[in-house]
Coordinates of C-alpha atoms in Angstrom, one line a residue:
Chain A
X1321 CA 0.1 0.1 0.0
X1322 CA 3.0 2.2 -0.8
X1323 CA 1.1 4.5 -3.2
X1324 CA -1.8 5.2 -0.4
X1325 CA 1.2 6.3 1.9
X1326 CA 2.3 8.7 -0.6
X1327 CA -1.2 9.8 -0.9
X1328 CA -1.7 10.9 2.6
X1329 CA 1.6 12.8 2.6
X1330 CA 0.2 15.1 0.0
X1331 CA -1.5 17.2 2.5
X1332 CA 1.3 19.8 2.5
X1333 CA 0.8 20.1 -1.3
X1334 CA -2.6 20.8 -0.8
X1335 CA -1.8 23.4 1.8
X1336 CA 0.8 24.7 -0.8
X1337 CA -1.7 24.7 -3.7
X1338 CA -4.2 26.6 -1.4
X1339 CA -1.6 29.2 -0.4
X1340 CA -0.5 29.8 -4.1
X1341 CA -4.0 30.2 -5.4
X1342 CA -4.9 32.6 -2.4
X1343 CA -1.6 34.6 -3.3
X1344 CA -2.7 34.7 -6.9
X1345 CA -6.1 35.8 -5.9
X1346 CA -5.2 38.6 -3.8
X1347 CA -2.9 40.0 -6.5
X1348 CA -5.7 40.2 -8.9
X1349 CA -8.0 41.7 -6.4
X1350 CA -5.3 44.3 -5.5
X1351 CA -5.0 45.6 -9.0
X1352 CA -8.8 45.8 -9.4
X1353 CA -9.1 47.7 -6.0
X1354 CA -6.5 50.0 -6.9
X1355 CA -8.0 50.7 -10.0
X1356 CA -11.2 51.5 -8.2
X1357 CA -9.3 53.6 -5.7
X1358 CA -7.9 55.8 -8.7
X1359 CA -11.4 56.4 -10.0
X1360 CA -12.8 57.0 -6.5
X1361 CA -9.9 59.5 -5.9
X1362 CA -10.6 61.3 -9.1
X1363 CA -14.3 61.6 -8.5
X1364 CA -13.7 62.9 -4.9
X1365 CA -11.2 65.5 -6.0
X1366 CA -13.5 66.8 -8.8
X1367 CA -16.7 66.9 -6.5
X1368 CA -16.1 70.4 -5.7
X1369 CA -16.0 71.4 -9.2
X1370 CA -18.7 69.5 -10.4
X1371 CA -21.0 70.6 -7.6
X1372 CA -20.1 74.4 -7.8
X1373 CA -19.6 74.9 -11.5
X1374 CA -22.4 74.5 -13.8
X1375 CA -22.1 71.2 -15.7
X1376 CA -23.3 72.7 -18.9
X1377 CA -20.8 75.6 -18.7
X1378 CA -18.3 73.1 -18.3
X1379 CA -19.2 70.7 -21.2
X1380 CA -20.0 73.5 -23.8
X1381 CA -17.8 76.2 -22.6
X1382 CA -15.8 77.7 -25.3
X1383 CA -13.1 79.4 -22.9
X1384 CA -10.4 77.9 -20.7
X1385 CA -9.2 80.8 -18.6
X1386 CA -8.9 79.4 -15.2
X1387 CA -6.9 82.1 -13.4
X1388 CA -8.0 85.4 -15.0
X1389 CA -12.0 84.9 -14.8
X1390 CA -12.5 81.4 -13.7
X1391 CA -13.9 80.2 -17.1
X1392 CA -13.7 76.3 -17.1
X1393 CA -14.9 75.7 -20.9
X1394 CA -14.0 72.1 -21.9
X1395 CA -14.4 72.6 -25.6
X1396 CA -11.0 74.0 -26.3
X1397 CA -9.1 71.3 -24.8
X1398 CA -11.4 68.5 -26.2
X1399 CA -10.8 70.1 -29.9
X1400 CA -7.1 70.3 -29.1
X1401 CA -6.8 66.9 -28.0
X1402 CA -8.9 65.5 -30.9
X1403 CA -6.9 67.5 -33.4
X1404 CA -3.8 66.2 -32.3
X1405 CA -4.9 62.7 -32.0
X1406 CA -6.8 62.6 -35.3
X1407 CA -3.6 63.8 -37.1
X1408 CA -1.4 61.6 -35.3
X1409 CA -3.8 58.5 -36.4
X1410 CA -3.9 59.6 -39.9
X1411 CA -0.1 59.5 -40.2
X1412 CA 0.5 56.7 -38.1
X1413 CA -2.1 54.1 -39.1
X1414 CA -1.1 54.0 -42.9
X1415 CA 2.5 54.0 -42.1
X1416 CA 2.4 51.5 -39.4
X1417 CA 0.6 49.0 -41.3
X1418 CA 2.5 49.6 -44.4
X1419 CA 5.8 48.8 -42.6
X1420 CA 4.1 45.8 -40.9
X1421 CA 3.1 44.4 -44.2
X1422 CA 6.7 45.0 -45.3
X1423 CA 8.3 43.6 -42.5
X1424 CA 5.8 40.5 -42.2
X1425 CA 5.3 39.7 -45.9
X1426 CA 8.0 41.2 -48.4
X1427 CA 11.3 41.9 -46.5
X1428 CA 14.0 39.2 -46.7
X1429 CA 14.6 37.3 -43.5
X1430 CA 17.6 39.3 -42.6
X1431 CA 15.9 42.7 -43.0
X1432 CA 13.0 41.5 -40.9
X1433 CA 15.2 40.0 -38.1
X1434 CA 17.1 43.4 -37.7
X1435 CA 14.3 45.9 -38.4
X1436 CA 11.8 44.3 -35.8
X1437 CA 14.0 44.7 -32.7
X1438 CA 15.1 48.1 -33.7
X1439 CA 11.5 49.4 -34.2
X1440 CA 10.6 47.8 -30.8
X1441 CA 13.5 49.5 -29.2
X1442 CA 12.2 52.9 -30.5
X1443 CA 9.2 52.4 -28.3
X1444 CA 11.2 52.5 -25.1
X1445 CA 12.4 56.2 -26.0
X1446 CA 11.2 58.4 -23.0
X1447 CA 8.6 60.9 -24.3
X1448 CA 10.5 63.9 -22.9
X1449 CA 13.4 63.0 -25.2
X1450 CA 11.1 62.7 -28.3
X1451 CA 9.6 65.9 -27.1
X1452 CA 12.8 67.6 -27.0
X1453 CA 13.7 66.0 -30.6
X1454 CA 10.5 67.2 -31.8
X1455 CA 11.1 70.7 -30.6
X1456 CA 14.6 70.6 -32.4
X1457 CA 13.5 69.0 -35.6
X1458 CA 9.7 68.9 -36.4
X1459 CA 8.9 72.4 -35.0
X1460 CA 11.1 74.2 -37.1
X1461 CA 10.5 71.9 -39.9
X1462 CA 6.8 72.7 -39.7
X1463 CA 7.5 76.3 -39.3
X1464 CA 9.5 76.6 -42.3
X1465 CA 7.6 74.6 -44.6
X1466 CA 4.5 76.3 -44.0
X1467 CA 6.2 79.7 -43.4
X1468 CA 4.6 80.1 -39.9
X1469 CA 5.6 82.6 -37.4
X1470 CA 5.7 79.9 -35.0
X1471 CA 6.1 76.0 -35.3
X1472 CA 4.4 75.0 -32.2
X1473 CA 1.4 73.6 -33.7
X1474 CA -1.2 70.7 -33.7
X1475 CA 0.6 69.3 -36.6
X1476 CA 3.8 69.2 -34.8
X1477 CA 2.3 67.4 -32.1
X1478 CA 0.4 65.0 -34.4
X1479 CA 3.8 64.0 -36.1
X1480 CA 5.6 63.4 -32.9
X1481 CA 2.7 61.4 -31.3
X1482 CA 2.5 59.5 -34.6
X1483 CA 6.1 58.4 -34.3
X1484 CA 5.5 57.6 -30.7
X1485 CA 2.6 55.1 -31.6
X1486 CA 4.4 53.6 -34.6
X1487 CA 6.6 51.1 -32.7
X1488 CA 3.3 49.9 -31.1
X1489 CA 1.3 49.7 -34.3
X1490 CA 4.1 48.3 -36.4
X1491 CA 5.2 45.7 -33.8
X1492 CA 1.6 44.1 -32.9
X1493 CA 0.3 44.4 -36.5
X1494 CA 3.3 42.6 -37.6
X1495 CA 2.8 39.9 -34.9
X1496 CA -0.8 39.6 -36.3
X1497 CA 0.3 39.2 -40.0
X1498 CA 2.9 36.4 -38.7
X1499 CA 0.0 34.6 -37.1
X1500 CA -1.9 34.3 -40.4
X1501 CA -1.6 30.5 -41.1
X1502 CA 0.8 29.8 -44.0
X1503 CA -1.8 27.5 -45.5
X1504 CA -3.9 30.4 -46.3
X1505 CA -1.3 32.0 -48.4
X1506 CA -0.5 28.9 -50.1
X1507 CA -4.1 28.1 -51.0
X1508 CA -4.2 31.8 -52.4
X1509 CA -1.0 31.5 -54.4
X1510 CA -2.1 28.0 -55.7
X1511 CA -5.3 29.4 -56.9
X1512 CA -3.1 31.6 -59.1
X1513 CA -3.1 35.0 -57.0
X1514 CA 0.1 36.7 -57.1
X1515 CA 1.9 38.0 -53.8
X1516 CA 0.3 41.3 -53.6
X1517 CA -3.2 39.9 -54.2
X1518 CA -2.4 37.3 -51.5
X1519 CA -1.3 39.8 -49.1
X1520 CA -4.2 42.3 -49.3
X1521 CA -7.1 39.8 -50.1
X1522 CA -6.2 37.2 -47.7
X1523 CA -3.4 37.9 -45.1
X1524 CA -4.3 41.6 -44.1
X1525 CA -8.1 40.8 -43.7
X1526 CA -7.2 37.8 -41.8
X1527 CA -5.0 39.7 -39.5
X1528 CA -7.4 42.6 -39.4
X1529 CA -8.3 41.9 -35.7
X1530 CA -4.9 42.1 -34.5
X1531 CA -4.2 45.2 -36.6
X1532 CA -7.4 46.7 -35.1
X1533 CA -6.1 46.0 -31.6
X1534 CA -2.6 47.4 -32.7
X1535 CA -4.2 50.7 -33.9
X1536 CA -6.3 51.0 -30.7
X1537 CA -3.3 50.6 -28.4
X1538 CA -1.6 53.1 -30.7
X1539 CA -4.6 55.3 -30.0
X1540 CA -4.4 54.8 -26.3
X1541 CA -0.9 56.0 -26.4
X1542 CA -1.7 58.9 -28.4
X1543 CA -4.5 60.3 -26.2
X1544 CA -2.7 59.7 -23.0
X1545 CA 0.6 61.2 -23.9
X1546 CA 1.4 64.3 -22.1
X1547 CA 5.0 65.5 -22.1
X1548 CA 5.7 65.5 -25.8
X1549 CA 2.5 67.5 -26.6
X1550 CA 2.9 69.7 -23.7
X1551 CA 6.5 70.7 -25.2
X1552 CA 5.7 71.3 -28.8
X1553 CA 1.6 72.0 -29.3
X1554 CA 2.2 75.4 -28.1
X1555 CA -0.3 75.3 -25.2
X1556 CA -3.0 77.7 -26.3
X1557 CA -6.3 76.8 -25.2
X1558 CA -8.4 78.4 -27.9
X1559 CA -10.6 76.7 -30.5
X1560 CA -8.8 76.6 -33.7
X1561 CA -9.8 74.4 -36.4
X1562 CA -6.4 74.5 -38.1
X1563 CA -3.6 72.0 -37.7
X1564 CA -1.2 74.9 -38.2
X1565 CA -2.0 76.7 -35.0
X1566 CA -0.9 76.3 -31.4
X1567 CA -3.6 74.1 -29.5
X1568 CA -3.6 72.7 -26.2
X1569 CA -4.6 69.1 -25.0
X1570 CA -6.5 67.9 -22.0
X1571 CA -3.3 66.0 -21.0
X1572 CA -1.1 69.1 -21.4
X1573 CA -3.6 71.3 -19.6
X1574 CA -3.3 69.1 -16.3
X1575 CA 0.3 68.9 -16.6
X1576 CA 0.9 72.5 -17.2
X1577 CA -1.5 74.0 -14.6
X1578 CA -1.3 71.5 -11.7
X1579 CA 1.8 73.2 -10.3
X1580 CA 0.0 76.6 -10.1
X1581 CA -3.2 75.6 -8.4
X1582 CA -4.3 76.0 -4.8
X1583 CA -4.7 72.6 -3.4
X1584 CA -8.5 72.0 -2.6
X1585 CA -9.3 75.3 -4.7
X1586 CA -12.0 75.4 -7.6
X1587 CA -9.3 75.3 -10.5
X1588 CA -7.5 72.3 -8.5
X1589 CA -10.7 70.5 -8.6
X1590 CA -11.5 71.5 -12.2
X1591 CA -8.2 69.7 -13.3
X1592 CA -9.4 66.6 -11.6
X1593 CA -12.8 67.1 -13.4
X1594 CA -10.9 67.1 -16.8
X1595 CA -8.8 64.1 -15.7
X1596 CA -12.0 62.2 -14.8
X1597 CA -13.2 63.2 -18.4
X1598 CA -10.0 61.9 -19.8
X1599 CA -10.2 58.7 -17.9
X1600 CA -13.8 57.9 -19.0
X1601 CA -12.9 58.6 -22.7
X1602 CA -9.8 56.4 -22.7
X1603 CA -11.8 53.8 -20.8
X1604 CA -14.7 54.0 -23.3
X1605 CA -12.4 53.7 -26.3
X1606 CA -10.4 50.7 -25.0
X1607 CA -13.9 49.2 -23.9
X1608 CA -15.5 49.5 -27.4
X1609 CA -12.1 48.6 -29.0
X1610 CA -11.8 45.4 -26.9
X1611 CA -15.5 44.4 -27.9
X1612 CA -15.1 45.0 -31.4
X1613 CA -11.6 43.0 -31.5
X1614 CA -13.3 40.2 -29.8
X1615 CA -16.1 40.2 -32.4
X1616 CA -14.0 39.9 -35.1
X1617 CA -11.8 37.3 -33.6
X1618 CA -15.0 35.1 -33.2
X1619 CA -15.5 35.4 -36.8
X1620 CA -11.9 34.2 -37.5
Chain B
X358 CA -9.9 5.2 -70.6
X359 CA -8.2 7.6 -72.9
X360 CA -4.2 7.3 -73.1
X361 CA -3.7 10.8 -73.8
X362 CA -0.5 12.1 -72.0
X363 CA -1.4 15.3 -69.9
X364 CA 1.9 15.6 -68.0
X365 CA 5.5 14.4 -69.2
X366 CA 8.0 14.2 -66.5
X367 CA 11.7 13.7 -68.0
X368 CA 14.9 13.1 -66.1
X369 CA 13.4 15.2 -63.1
X370 CA 15.5 16.2 -60.1
X371 CA 15.0 18.7 -57.2
X372 CA 17.3 20.1 -54.8
X373 CA 16.9 22.0 -51.5
X374 CA 20.1 24.2 -51.6
X375 CA 22.9 21.5 -52.3
X376 CA 20.9 18.7 -51.1
X377 CA 19.3 16.6 -53.9
X378 CA 16.1 15.2 -52.6
X379 CA 14.7 13.9 -55.8
X380 CA 16.5 12.3 -58.7
X381 CA 15.8 11.1 -62.2
X382 CA 12.1 10.6 -62.3
X383 CA 10.7 9.9 -65.6
X384 CA 7.0 9.2 -66.0
X385 CA 4.1 10.1 -68.3
X386 CA 0.8 11.0 -66.5
X387 CA -2.5 10.2 -68.4
X388 CA -5.5 12.3 -68.9
X389 CA -8.6 11.9 -67.0
X390 CA -6.8 9.4 -64.8
X391 CA -6.2 9.2 -60.9
X392 CA -2.4 8.8 -60.3
X393 CA -1.5 8.0 -56.8
X394 CA 2.1 8.8 -55.6
X395 CA 3.0 6.4 -52.5
X396 CA 6.1 5.9 -50.6
X397 CA 7.3 6.2 -46.9
X398 CA 7.4 9.4 -45.0
X399 CA 9.9 12.0 -45.9
X400 CA 10.6 10.5 -49.3
X401 CA 9.7 13.7 -51.2
X402 CA 6.2 12.9 -52.3
X403 CA 4.8 16.4 -51.3
X404 CA 7.9 18.0 -53.0
X405 CA 7.2 16.0 -56.1
X406 CA 3.7 17.1 -56.4
X407 CA 4.4 20.6 -55.8
X408 CA 6.4 20.3 -58.9
X409 CA 3.3 20.4 -61.1
X410 CA 2.1 24.0 -59.9
X411 CA 5.4 25.2 -59.1
X412 CA 4.6 25.8 -55.5
X413 CA 8.3 24.9 -54.9
X414 CA 9.1 28.3 -56.4
X415 CA 8.5 29.6 -52.9
X416 CA 11.3 27.7 -51.3
X417 CA 14.4 29.8 -51.2
X418 CA 17.4 27.9 -53.0
X419 CA 15.6 25.2 -54.6
X420 CA 16.4 24.1 -57.9
X421 CA 14.8 22.0 -60.5
X422 CA 16.4 19.9 -63.1
X423 CA 15.2 18.1 -66.1
X424 CA 11.9 18.8 -67.9
X425 CA 8.2 18.9 -66.6
X426 CA 5.7 19.5 -69.4
X427 CA 2.0 20.0 -69.1
X428 CA 0.0 19.7 -72.6
X429 CA 3.4 19.7 -74.1
X430 CA 4.8 23.0 -72.6
X431 CA 7.8 22.9 -70.2
X432 CA 6.4 24.5 -67.2
X433 CA 9.9 25.5 -66.0
X434 CA 10.9 27.6 -68.9
X435 CA 11.3 31.1 -68.2
X436 CA 8.6 32.6 -70.1
X437 CA 5.9 30.5 -68.5
X438 CA 3.2 32.5 -66.6
X439 CA 2.9 30.9 -63.2
X440 CA -0.4 32.4 -62.6
X441 CA -1.7 30.7 -65.7
X442 CA -0.1 27.6 -64.8
X443 CA -1.8 27.6 -61.3
X444 CA -5.0 28.4 -63.0
X445 CA -4.7 25.2 -64.9
X446 CA -3.2 23.1 -62.2
X447 CA -5.2 23.5 -58.9
X448 CA -4.0 22.1 -55.7
X449 CA -5.8 20.7 -52.5
X450 CA -3.8 20.7 -49.3
X451 CA -3.4 18.2 -46.6
X452 CA -4.9 20.2 -44.0
X453 CA -8.2 22.1 -45.2
X454 CA -7.5 25.8 -45.5
X455 CA -10.6 27.5 -46.4
X456 CA -10.3 31.3 -46.2
X457 CA -11.7 33.2 -43.0
X458 CA -14.4 34.3 -45.4
X459 CA -18.0 33.3 -46.3
X460 CA -18.5 30.0 -48.3
X461 CA -19.5 32.2 -51.3
X462 CA -16.4 34.3 -51.2
X463 CA -14.1 31.2 -50.8
X464 CA -15.3 29.9 -54.1
X465 CA -15.6 33.1 -55.9
X466 CA -11.9 34.1 -54.7
X467 CA -10.2 32.5 -57.8
X468 CA -12.6 33.5 -60.4
X469 CA -12.5 37.2 -59.3
X470 CA -8.8 37.2 -59.4
X471 CA -8.6 36.3 -63.0
X472 CA -11.7 38.1 -64.5
X473 CA -14.6 40.3 -64.0
X474 CA -17.7 38.4 -63.8
X475 CA -21.1 39.6 -63.6
X476 CA -23.1 38.7 -60.3
X477 CA -25.3 36.2 -61.9
X478 CA -22.2 34.7 -63.8
X479 CA -20.4 34.5 -60.4
X480 CA -23.5 33.0 -58.5
X481 CA -23.5 30.3 -61.4
X482 CA -19.9 29.3 -61.1
X483 CA -20.2 29.1 -57.1
X484 CA -23.3 26.9 -57.6
X485 CA -22.0 24.8 -60.2
X486 CA -18.5 24.4 -58.3
X487 CA -20.2 23.3 -55.1
X488 CA -22.5 21.0 -57.0
X489 CA -19.3 19.4 -58.7
X490 CA -17.8 19.2 -55.4
X491 CA -20.8 17.4 -53.9
X492 CA -21.3 20.1 -51.3
X493 CA -24.2 22.1 -52.7
X494 CA -27.2 20.4 -51.0
X495 CA -25.4 20.9 -47.5
X496 CA -24.4 24.6 -47.9
X497 CA -27.1 26.1 -50.3
X498 CA -29.0 27.6 -47.7
X499 CA -25.9 29.2 -45.8
X500 CA -23.6 30.3 -48.7
X501 CA -23.0 33.6 -46.7
X502 CA -22.0 32.1 -43.3
X503 CA -18.2 31.7 -42.5
X504 CA -16.6 28.8 -44.2
X505 CA -14.8 27.9 -40.8
X506 CA -18.1 26.8 -39.3
X507 CA -18.0 23.8 -41.8
X508 CA -16.9 20.4 -40.4
X509 CA -13.4 19.4 -41.6
X510 CA -14.8 17.1 -44.3
X511 CA -16.9 19.8 -45.6
X512 CA -14.1 22.3 -45.5
X513 CA -12.1 20.0 -47.6
X514 CA -14.8 19.6 -50.1
X515 CA -15.0 23.4 -50.3
X516 CA -11.2 23.7 -51.0
X517 CA -11.8 21.3 -53.9
X518 CA -14.8 23.4 -55.1
X519 CA -12.5 26.4 -54.9
X520 CA -10.2 24.7 -57.2
X521 CA -13.0 23.7 -59.7
X522 CA -14.2 27.2 -59.8
X523 CA -11.1 28.5 -61.7
X524 CA -11.6 25.7 -64.3
X525 CA -8.4 23.8 -63.5
X526 CA -7.6 20.8 -65.6
X527 CA -5.3 19.0 -63.4
X528 CA -6.0 18.7 -59.6
X529 CA -3.2 18.0 -57.2
X530 CA -4.0 16.6 -53.8
X531 CA -1.6 16.3 -51.4
X532 CA -3.0 13.6 -48.7
X533 CA -6.4 15.3 -48.9
X534 CA -8.1 13.1 -46.4
X535 CA -5.3 12.3 -43.9
X536 CA -6.9 14.8 -41.5
X537 CA -10.3 13.6 -41.9
X538 CA -12.6 10.9 -40.3
X539 CA -13.5 7.7 -42.2
X540 CA -16.8 8.9 -43.3
X541 CA -15.6 12.4 -44.6
X542 CA -12.6 10.4 -46.3
X543 CA -15.3 8.1 -47.9
X544 CA -17.1 11.1 -49.3
X545 CA -13.8 12.8 -50.5
X546 CA -12.9 9.5 -52.4
X547 CA -16.2 9.2 -54.1
X548 CA -15.8 12.8 -55.1
X549 CA -12.3 12.2 -56.6
X550 CA -13.5 9.2 -58.2
X551 CA -16.3 11.3 -59.9
X552 CA -14.1 14.1 -60.8
X553 CA -11.7 11.9 -62.9
X554 CA -14.3 12.2 -65.8
X555 CA -13.4 15.6 -66.5
X556 CA -10.1 16.2 -64.6
X557 CA -6.7 14.7 -64.3
X558 CA -5.8 13.8 -60.7
X559 CA -2.6 13.2 -58.8
X560 CA -2.9 12.2 -55.5
X561 CA -0.2 11.8 -52.8
X562 CA -1.4 9.4 -50.0
X563 CA 0.0 7.6 -47.3
X564 CA -2.6 5.2 -47.3
X565 CA -1.9 2.3 -49.5
X566 CA -5.7 1.0 -49.4
X567 CA -6.8 4.6 -50.4
X568 CA -4.3 4.5 -53.4
X569 CA -5.5 0.9 -54.3
X570 CA -9.2 2.0 -54.0
X571 CA -9.4 5.2 -56.3
X572 CA -6.2 5.3 -58.5
X573 CA -5.7 3.8 -62.0
X574 CA -2.1 4.5 -61.8
X575 CA 0.5 4.1 -58.9
X576 CA 3.9 5.6 -58.6
X577 CA 6.2 4.4 -55.8
X578 CA 8.9 7.0 -54.5
X579 CA 11.7 5.6 -52.2
X580 CA 14.6 7.0 -50.5
X581 CA 17.1 3.8 -50.2
X582 CA 19.7 5.2 -48.1
X583 CA 20.0 8.2 -46.0
X584 CA 21.6 11.2 -47.7
X585 CA 20.5 9.8 -51.2
X586 CA 17.6 11.5 -53.3
X587 CA 14.3 9.5 -53.7
X588 CA 13.9 7.8 -56.8
X589 CA 11.0 6.5 -58.6
X590 CA 10.9 2.8 -58.0
X591 CA 7.9 1.6 -59.8
X592 CA 5.2 3.2 -61.9
X593 CA 2.3 1.2 -63.3
X594 CA -1.2 0.5 -63.5
X595 CA -2.4 0.4 -59.9
X596 CA -3.8 -3.1 -60.3
X597 CA -0.4 -4.5 -61.2
X598 CA 1.4 -2.5 -58.3
X599 CA -0.7 -4.1 -55.8
X600 CA -1.3 -7.6 -57.1
X601 CA 2.0 -8.2 -58.9
X602 CA 4.7 -5.5 -58.5
X603 CA 7.5 -5.7 -60.6
X604 CA 10.1 -4.9 -58.0
X605 CA 10.7 -6.4 -54.8
X606 CA 11.1 -3.2 -53.1
X607 CA 7.6 -2.2 -54.1
X608 CA 6.3 -5.4 -52.9
X609 CA 8.1 -5.1 -49.5
X610 CA 6.6 -1.5 -49.0
X611 CA 3.0 -2.5 -50.2
X612 CA 3.0 -5.5 -47.9
X613 CA 4.0 -3.4 -45.1
X614 CA 7.2 -4.8 -44.3
X615 CA 8.6 -1.3 -44.0
X616 CA 7.6 2.4 -44.3

């Protein structure tokens, strides 16, 4: 009955398993609790603002002038953020997917194996460094090419943000393209399709859910990015519908103004308010993107 | 059975880089016939069948020697259009590989590549191909659902229909039933048998009973020693190969003494 003896001894193992599972459970719970606390903290700190400042004036106000006459209009910041983000997406998505297709489908092995790690390393450049590089390269470039009096514009921000999101978009899109089973490529080629037809009719559509996830993650980086846009978009909280004018994003507003506020004051609370809005916007973007990605994944 | 020669292989050899894997194969493949290629694992059967639609072009550093002619044209000449060749010589793979698209779009994929068809014409092609592949009755009410929802056997028949849709004359099948259950295998075999009326079929198979059941001609490939290329040991009527093989090695193989 030796095996029965062994069986009895495994009580320690049961205990160990119990400990490990509880440990993992607690870790999981902590991360959720922390997330909840962040949300609670945002709401708590912005409560003063939302209870004393008319919500309609906040959401539709066209002037952000917190120190002079305590106007907290959200529209200029929203427009600034959207302009910069939209421009960045417009640049980054075609470029990123193009590079991913090149690396994944067309590049010779050696090129692929050197290019991909290099691109992934680009993602680790701190945003303040990129902002500084942008200040010295992109800003004068935009200024000269459009003969502006100042190069700190939404377009400059878009360009730098596009470059910041490119490594994410390229790397994840390329993973998705790589994951397309070779059998599909062979089937397409065997039906008489050429390489290009196979790529855009079979490979890219099959990888589309992954590519979409890549774009969404890139978008997340773009919307949340603070330092670089603070440095090069000019920080002018006015509503302008031009890429060649200075704008100010939600993130840059918080970063720029938080240091000058009175803790607990209306301005302080207002900054938490726009932080809360930013949080909700990014949360909703990710949430819908996630559901969309899942839906496509189910089809494939 | 007509004895028209559809494909002529002469002194054919194949190299992966410097390694020669197939050597000195000479055989004539008849029109409207099912030709089975048998042999132990790793002897280059799949490599050989991929010769006929030049799928081996995709392998870096591969090299072909000798001559392979389809309808009298050497397909390894420089001026041969691979797209035209692959229209004429379709291929069904070991694992069913439908595109993650609808059933309809899977069939229409090939025709759409090669010409602009009207909607009616395309619908006709899709229906016709699915009927020829004995799949129409099972899918006619769900042409616009995703092909991946079909069973493995249905997917494989869909892949056959996909080849039929581009009007291929020759169909290469690389172990088309090896990943299927016996009932699906039966259906595929019945289908292959029907298709030989209008198509020339070359099938690689592991399964000797399958070769004996469905083919009229059988070719036996064998690598005799490690590091040596595989050769064509015997090529003859299937009946003869399985009842009275002319070569001792063939007999050993089909009676299951090795391989």
